[in-house]
Amino acid sequence: MLLTFTVCLLCWVLCYVCSTGSPPEESPETMPLWALAGKLLNRRLGACLAGLFVTALAAYVMQRISDMEMLIRERTRLPFLLFLLLVSTNAGLLPVREVSVVLICLVFAVYELFHSYQCPELTGKFFNIGILVGVAGLLMPQAIWFIPLFWTGMFRFRTLTVRNFMASLTGMLILYWFLLAWCVWKHDYSMFSMLYDRLADFRFPSAELFRFYQAGSAVLLSVLAAAFFYVRIDAFNNSVRVRQMLAFLSNMAAWSFGLIVLYGRDPDPFLAVIYLPSSVLIAHLLENSRRIFRFVLYYFMLLTWLASFLLRLWSF
């Protein structure tokens, strides 16, 4: 734990010293809501502190989900450490980007979904999921594609009813109804046009996916594939509830990887979403492995991700 915190702190200090991505740059593709937030984070220290706080909050909520639902049989802080390490060693996400807020929305949506397991009467939970995905879509429009994933999760958890489906859909659309009213009042529909342009901007994966500093992402995907396989073969050693929740997290990671393929120009935001389920799935793999294998693999990942961070920092 101490070594992980030291590495994460080193990455954030280097980000502050080298001024990578700080203050958040506004581009023609920046959503207006994030452009407004970027004006408040126009100082390096403020941007770094905000990014660190949001990252730690998402890691804490993911850890709480793992503890409350007992997704890992042994009590461990690995989900928190892995998520914090993954985000901190991705220089493309530091100090803060719009996906940082998207992660907060998605992790709370996962919390609401898991908390409603086989309780279809908790309609408010599904309305909250729609609201959270809708807020994420205002910052990163591609996040809207996660609402069908939550519908499949509701189906697997036996909570998908017409009422709950409409509650989640209404929760998501209500934000865009207010947005439409604002656009009509201002006689400016640029926000809707930007939303459509970002959603329809499908591209093949670019060369950015294959740069030398993306070796850390290759290691992550390789270990994640091993975690997928282990969840499958270890399924009957877990309860049905845990098995279905781990399957949902696996689907969430695969869903995010599919979005990388569809919107391949800038993989970092979608990699950040993969970090959420990966932190639990990889922790599940490590905690059920031999002690020596656990330490070797963990330190190998730590050193690889740190090296990738330093190489990317050097290439800026």
Short mmCIF file of C-alpha atoms in Angstrom, two decimals:
data_model
loop_
_atom_site.label_atom_id
_atom_site.label_comp_id
_atom_site.label_asym_id
_atom_site.label_seq_id
_atom_site.Cartn_x
_atom_site.Cartn_y
_atom_site.Cartn_z
CA MET A 1 0.00 0.00 0.00
CA LEU A 2 2.80 2.42 0.88
CA LEU A 3 4.65 1.75 -2.38
CA THR A 4 1.45 2.22 -4.41
CA PHE A 5 0.67 5.53 -2.72
CA THR A 6 4.26 6.66 -3.30
CA VAL A 7 4.07 5.87 -7.02
CA CYS A 8 0.69 7.60 -7.37
CA LEU A 9 1.95 10.68 -5.51
CA LEU A 10 5.05 10.76 -7.72
CA CYS A 11 2.87 10.73 -10.86
CA TRP A 12 0.72 13.60 -9.61
CA VAL A 13 3.76 15.64 -8.56
CA LEU A 14 5.35 15.13 -11.98
CA CYS A 15 2.07 16.14 -13.61
CA TYR A 16 2.08 19.35 -11.56
CA VAL A 17 5.73 20.13 -12.26
CA CYS A 18 5.51 19.41 -16.00
CA SER A 19 2.09 21.10 -16.34
CA THR A 20 0.67 18.27 -18.45
CA GLY A 21 -2.93 18.97 -19.40
CA SER A 22 -3.18 21.87 -16.97
CA PRO A 23 -5.22 23.98 -17.09
CA PRO A 24 -7.82 21.92 -19.01
CA GLU A 25 -7.66 22.97 -22.64
CA GLU A 26 -10.82 24.01 -24.43
CA SER A 27 -11.23 22.71 -27.98
CA PRO A 28 -14.05 22.94 -30.56
CA GLU A 29 -15.18 19.47 -29.40
CA THR A 30 -15.37 20.40 -25.72
CA MET A 31 -18.89 20.17 -24.36
CA PRO A 32 -20.16 23.53 -23.01
CA LEU A 33 -20.69 22.18 -19.49
CA TRP A 34 -17.07 21.06 -19.24
CA ALA A 35 -15.86 24.28 -20.85
CA LEU A 36 -17.58 26.15 -18.02
CA ALA A 37 -15.93 23.88 -15.43
CA GLY A 38 -12.56 24.39 -17.13
CA LYS A 39 -12.75 28.11 -16.43
CA LEU A 40 -12.93 27.32 -12.71
CA LEU A 41 -9.88 25.04 -12.92
CA ASN A 42 -7.56 27.52 -14.58
CA ARG A 43 -4.78 27.02 -12.03
CA ARG A 44 -2.42 24.06 -11.98
CA LEU A 45 -2.75 23.39 -8.25
CA GLY A 46 -6.55 23.63 -8.32
CA ALA A 47 -6.77 21.29 -11.30
CA CYS A 48 -4.44 18.73 -9.69
CA LEU A 49 -6.28 18.80 -6.37
CA ALA A 50 -9.68 18.49 -8.09
CA GLY A 51 -8.47 15.57 -10.21
CA LEU A 52 -6.95 13.79 -7.22
CA PHE A 53 -10.11 14.25 -5.16
CA VAL A 54 -12.41 12.94 -7.90
CA THR A 55 -10.12 9.96 -8.54
CA ALA A 56 -9.94 9.08 -4.85
CA LEU A 57 -13.73 9.41 -4.52
CA ALA A 58 -14.39 7.05 -7.45
CA ALA A 59 -11.84 4.57 -6.05
CA TYR A 60 -13.47 4.73 -2.60
CA VAL A 61 -16.98 4.10 -3.95
CA MET A 62 -15.71 1.17 -6.03
CA GLN A 63 -14.05 -0.22 -2.90
CA ARG A 64 -17.28 0.17 -0.93
CA ILE A 65 -19.22 -1.66 -3.64
CA SER A 66 -16.73 -4.52 -3.48
CA ASP A 67 -16.92 -4.68 0.34
CA MET A 68 -20.70 -4.37 0.64
CA GLU A 69 -21.46 -6.98 -2.01
CA MET A 70 -18.53 -9.22 -0.95
CA LEU A 71 -17.28 -9.47 -4.53
CA ILE A 72 -13.91 -10.61 -3.16
CA ARG A 73 -13.96 -13.33 -0.52
CA GLU A 74 -11.01 -11.92 1.43
CA ARG A 75 -11.06 -8.41 2.83
CA THR A 76 -8.62 -6.36 0.77
CA ARG A 77 -7.93 -2.81 -0.39
CA LEU A 78 -6.79 -3.94 -3.83
CA PRO A 79 -9.75 -2.43 -5.78
CA PHE A 80 -9.01 1.00 -4.28
CA LEU A 81 -5.27 0.70 -4.91
CA LEU A 82 -5.61 -0.64 -8.45
CA PHE A 83 -8.03 2.05 -9.56
CA LEU A 84 -5.93 4.81 -8.02
CA LEU A 85 -2.80 3.37 -9.62
CA LEU A 86 -4.38 2.93 -13.06
CA VAL A 87 -5.66 6.51 -13.24
CA SER A 88 -2.51 8.03 -11.74
CA THR A 89 -0.22 6.31 -14.24
CA ASN A 90 -2.23 7.42 -17.28
CA ALA A 91 -0.77 10.81 -18.18
CA GLY A 92 -3.62 11.42 -20.64
CA LEU A 93 -6.08 11.65 -17.73
CA LEU A 94 -4.08 14.00 -15.49
CA PRO A 95 -4.77 16.29 -13.82
CA VAL A 96 -8.50 16.32 -14.60
CA ARG A 97 -10.69 15.68 -17.62
CA GLU A 98 -14.41 15.46 -18.25
CA VAL A 99 -14.22 11.68 -17.94
CA SER A 100 -13.25 12.14 -14.29
CA VAL A 101 -16.78 13.36 -13.56
CA VAL A 102 -18.20 10.67 -15.87
CA LEU A 103 -16.47 8.05 -13.72
CA ILE A 104 -18.17 9.43 -10.61
CA CYS A 105 -21.57 9.22 -12.32
CA LEU A 106 -21.00 5.68 -13.59
CA VAL A 107 -19.66 4.31 -10.31
CA PHE A 108 -22.69 5.66 -8.43
CA ALA A 109 -24.95 4.20 -11.15
CA VAL A 110 -23.29 0.81 -10.58
CA TYR A 111 -23.84 1.25 -6.85
CA GLU A 112 -27.55 1.95 -7.39
CA LEU A 113 -27.89 -1.05 -9.72
CA PHE A 114 -26.20 -3.47 -7.33
CA HIS A 115 -28.17 -2.13 -4.38
CA SER A 116 -31.44 -2.90 -6.22
CA TYR A 117 -30.57 -6.58 -6.80
CA GLN A 118 -33.84 -8.56 -7.14
CA CYS A 119 -35.82 -5.62 -5.72
CA PRO A 120 -37.96 -4.40 -8.64
CA GLU A 121 -40.02 -2.25 -6.29
CA LEU A 122 -37.09 0.19 -5.86
CA THR A 123 -38.09 2.25 -8.88
CA GLY A 124 -36.30 5.34 -7.60
CA LYS A 125 -32.97 3.54 -7.96
CA PHE A 126 -33.51 3.13 -11.70
CA PHE A 127 -34.58 6.75 -12.07
CA ASN A 128 -31.31 7.71 -10.37
CA ILE A 129 -29.38 5.52 -12.83
CA GLY A 130 -30.99 7.40 -15.72
CA ILE A 131 -30.14 10.76 -14.15
CA LEU A 132 -26.50 9.73 -13.58
CA VAL A 133 -26.03 8.42 -17.11
CA GLY A 134 -27.70 11.56 -18.45
CA VAL A 135 -25.30 13.81 -16.53
CA ALA A 136 -22.38 11.76 -17.83
CA GLY A 137 -23.74 12.21 -21.35
CA LEU A 138 -23.73 15.99 -20.99
CA LEU A 139 -19.98 15.85 -20.36
CA MET A 140 -19.05 12.94 -22.64
CA PRO A 141 -21.90 12.11 -25.06
CA GLN A 142 -20.59 8.58 -25.73
CA ALA A 143 -21.51 7.73 -22.12
CA ILE A 144 -25.15 7.57 -23.24
CA TRP A 145 -24.35 4.18 -24.79
CA PHE A 146 -24.00 2.77 -21.27
CA ILE A 147 -27.74 2.96 -20.59
CA PRO A 148 -28.44 -0.26 -22.59
CA LEU A 149 -25.73 -1.95 -20.52
CA PHE A 150 -27.62 -1.05 -17.34
CA TRP A 151 -30.82 -2.40 -18.90
CA THR A 152 -29.11 -5.73 -19.45
CA GLY A 153 -27.92 -5.60 -15.85
CA MET A 154 -31.49 -4.97 -14.69
CA PHE A 155 -32.60 -7.98 -16.71
CA ARG A 156 -29.96 -10.25 -15.15
CA PHE A 157 -30.80 -8.96 -11.66
CA ARG A 158 -34.53 -9.59 -12.25
CA THR A 159 -35.52 -5.96 -11.84
CA LEU A 160 -36.37 -5.11 -15.45
CA THR A 161 -40.04 -4.19 -15.56
CA VAL A 162 -41.91 -1.75 -17.78
CA ARG A 163 -42.13 0.69 -14.88
CA ASN A 164 -38.41 0.49 -14.08
CA PHE A 165 -37.45 0.69 -17.74
CA MET A 166 -39.51 3.86 -18.16
CA ALA A 167 -38.10 5.28 -14.91
CA SER A 168 -34.52 4.89 -16.14
CA LEU A 169 -35.38 6.26 -19.57
CA THR A 170 -37.27 9.21 -18.09
CA GLY A 171 -34.40 9.96 -15.70
CA MET A 172 -31.99 10.18 -18.61
CA LEU A 173 -34.26 12.13 -20.96
CA ILE A 174 -35.46 14.67 -18.41
CA LEU A 175 -32.06 16.37 -18.46
CA TYR A 176 -32.21 16.69 -22.24
CA TRP A 177 -35.75 18.07 -22.07
CA PHE A 178 -34.44 20.86 -19.84
CA LEU A 179 -31.51 21.29 -22.22
CA LEU A 180 -33.91 21.59 -25.16
CA ALA A 181 -35.95 24.20 -23.28
CA TRP A 182 -32.75 26.17 -22.61
CA CYS A 183 -31.77 26.00 -26.29
CA VAL A 184 -35.24 27.16 -27.38
CA TRP A 185 -35.08 30.06 -24.96
CA LYS A 186 -31.61 31.06 -26.16
CA HIS A 187 -32.37 30.30 -29.83
CA ASP A 188 -29.10 28.39 -29.94
CA TYR A 189 -29.09 24.66 -30.72
CA SER A 190 -25.31 24.24 -30.86
CA MET A 191 -25.30 22.03 -27.77
CA PHE A 192 -27.61 19.51 -29.43
CA SER A 193 -25.59 19.61 -32.63
CA MET A 194 -22.39 18.96 -30.65
CA LEU A 195 -24.11 16.08 -28.86
CA TYR A 196 -25.11 14.52 -32.18
CA ASP A 197 -21.70 15.12 -33.76
CA ARG A 198 -19.85 13.44 -30.89
CA LEU A 199 -22.21 10.45 -30.91
CA ALA A 200 -21.97 9.99 -34.67
CA ASP A 201 -18.21 10.51 -34.89
CA PHE A 202 -17.31 6.86 -35.45
CA ARG A 203 -13.68 6.27 -36.40
CA PHE A 204 -11.36 3.33 -36.75
CA PRO A 205 -8.68 3.06 -34.05
CA SER A 206 -5.92 5.53 -34.75
CA ALA A 207 -2.16 5.13 -34.46
CA GLU A 208 -2.47 6.62 -30.96
CA LEU A 209 -3.55 3.17 -29.75
CA PHE A 210 -0.25 1.67 -30.82
CA ARG A 211 2.24 4.25 -29.54
CA PHE A 212 5.18 2.90 -27.58
CA TYR A 213 3.90 4.25 -24.26
CA GLN A 214 0.67 2.25 -24.58
CA ALA A 215 2.48 -0.90 -23.41
CA GLY A 216 0.84 -0.30 -20.03
CA SER A 217 -2.59 -0.56 -21.64
CA ALA A 218 -1.55 -3.80 -23.35
CA VAL A 219 -0.54 -5.24 -19.97
CA LEU A 220 -3.84 -4.11 -18.46
CA LEU A 221 -5.90 -5.74 -21.21
CA SER A 222 -3.86 -8.95 -20.96
CA VAL A 223 -4.34 -9.22 -17.19
CA LEU A 224 -8.00 -8.26 -17.59
CA ALA A 225 -8.47 -11.08 -20.11
CA ALA A 226 -6.97 -13.48 -17.57
CA ALA A 227 -9.37 -12.09 -14.94
CA PHE A 228 -12.33 -12.68 -17.32
CA PHE A 229 -11.24 -16.28 -17.77
CA TYR A 230 -10.76 -16.79 -14.03
CA VAL A 231 -14.20 -15.37 -13.22
CA ARG A 232 -15.68 -17.95 -15.62
CA ILE A 233 -13.85 -20.98 -14.23
CA ASP A 234 -14.31 -19.87 -10.60
CA ALA A 235 -17.99 -19.05 -11.04
CA PHE A 236 -19.42 -21.92 -9.00
CA ASN A 237 -17.26 -21.05 -5.99
CA ASN A 238 -19.26 -17.82 -5.61
CA SER A 239 -22.89 -17.18 -4.81
CA VAL A 240 -25.32 -16.46 -7.62
CA ARG A 241 -25.46 -12.80 -6.56
CA VAL A 242 -21.68 -12.34 -6.69
CA ARG A 243 -21.45 -14.31 -9.94
CA GLN A 244 -23.99 -12.06 -11.66
CA MET A 245 -22.36 -8.87 -10.38
CA LEU A 246 -18.92 -9.97 -11.56
CA ALA A 247 -20.47 -10.85 -14.92
CA PHE A 248 -21.93 -7.33 -15.14
CA LEU A 249 -18.52 -5.79 -14.41
CA SER A 250 -17.00 -8.02 -17.11
CA ASN A 251 -19.63 -6.83 -19.56
CA MET A 252 -18.95 -3.22 -18.57
CA ALA A 253 -15.25 -3.61 -19.36
CA ALA A 254 -16.02 -5.30 -22.70
CA TRP A 255 -18.58 -2.59 -23.50
CA SER A 256 -15.99 0.13 -22.87
CA PHE A 257 -13.46 -1.66 -25.06
CA GLY A 258 -16.07 -1.76 -27.82
CA LEU A 259 -16.41 2.02 -27.54
CA ILE A 260 -12.63 2.32 -27.98
CA VAL A 261 -13.00 0.48 -31.28
CA LEU A 262 -15.92 2.70 -32.36
CA TYR A 263 -14.38 6.00 -31.20
CA GLY A 264 -10.71 5.12 -31.56
CA ARG A 265 -9.21 8.57 -31.91
CA ASP A 266 -8.75 9.27 -28.19
CA PRO A 267 -8.73 6.02 -26.16
CA ASP A 268 -7.93 7.55 -22.77
CA PRO A 269 -11.51 8.42 -21.70
CA PHE A 270 -12.75 4.92 -22.50
CA LEU A 271 -9.71 3.35 -20.85
CA ALA A 272 -10.66 5.32 -17.73
CA VAL A 273 -14.09 3.66 -17.80
CA ILE A 274 -12.44 0.25 -18.17
CA TYR A 275 -10.48 1.00 -15.00
CA LEU A 276 -13.68 0.89 -12.90
CA PRO A 277 -14.57 -2.80 -13.43
CA SER A 278 -10.94 -3.79 -13.96
CA SER A 279 -10.00 -2.75 -10.42
CA VAL A 280 -12.44 -5.31 -8.98
CA LEU A 281 -11.91 -8.08 -11.54
CA ILE A 282 -8.10 -7.98 -11.30
CA ALA A 283 -8.32 -7.78 -7.49
CA HIS A 284 -10.56 -10.86 -7.57
CA LEU A 285 -7.92 -12.67 -9.62
CA LEU A 286 -5.04 -11.62 -7.36
CA GLU A 287 -6.73 -12.45 -4.08
CA ASN A 288 -7.51 -15.99 -5.26
CA SER A 289 -3.97 -16.62 -6.55
CA ARG A 290 -0.90 -17.95 -4.81
CA ARG A 291 0.85 -15.39 -2.64
CA ILE A 292 4.07 -15.36 -4.67
CA PHE A 293 2.16 -15.03 -7.97
CA ARG A 294 0.10 -12.20 -6.49
CA PHE A 295 3.13 -10.15 -5.51
CA VAL A 296 5.04 -10.80 -8.72
CA LEU A 297 2.10 -9.86 -10.93
CA TYR A 298 1.16 -6.80 -8.88
CA TYR A 299 4.68 -5.36 -8.87
CA PHE A 300 5.10 -6.19 -12.55
CA MET A 301 1.95 -4.20 -13.35
CA LEU A 302 3.04 -1.34 -11.09
CA LEU A 303 6.47 -1.05 -12.70
CA THR A 304 5.08 -1.38 -16.24
CA TRP A 305 2.45 1.29 -15.69
CA LEU A 306 4.97 3.63 -14.06
CA ALA A 307 7.40 3.14 -16.97
CA SER A 308 4.62 3.83 -19.47
CA PHE A 309 3.72 7.01 -17.58
CA LEU A 310 7.31 8.25 -17.64
CA LEU A 311 7.69 7.43 -21.34
CA ARG A 312 4.51 9.29 -22.18
CA LEU A 313 5.54 12.23 -20.04
CA TRP A 314 8.87 12.31 -21.88
CA SER A 315 7.10 12.24 -25.28
CA PHE A 316 4.92 15.30 -24.52
#
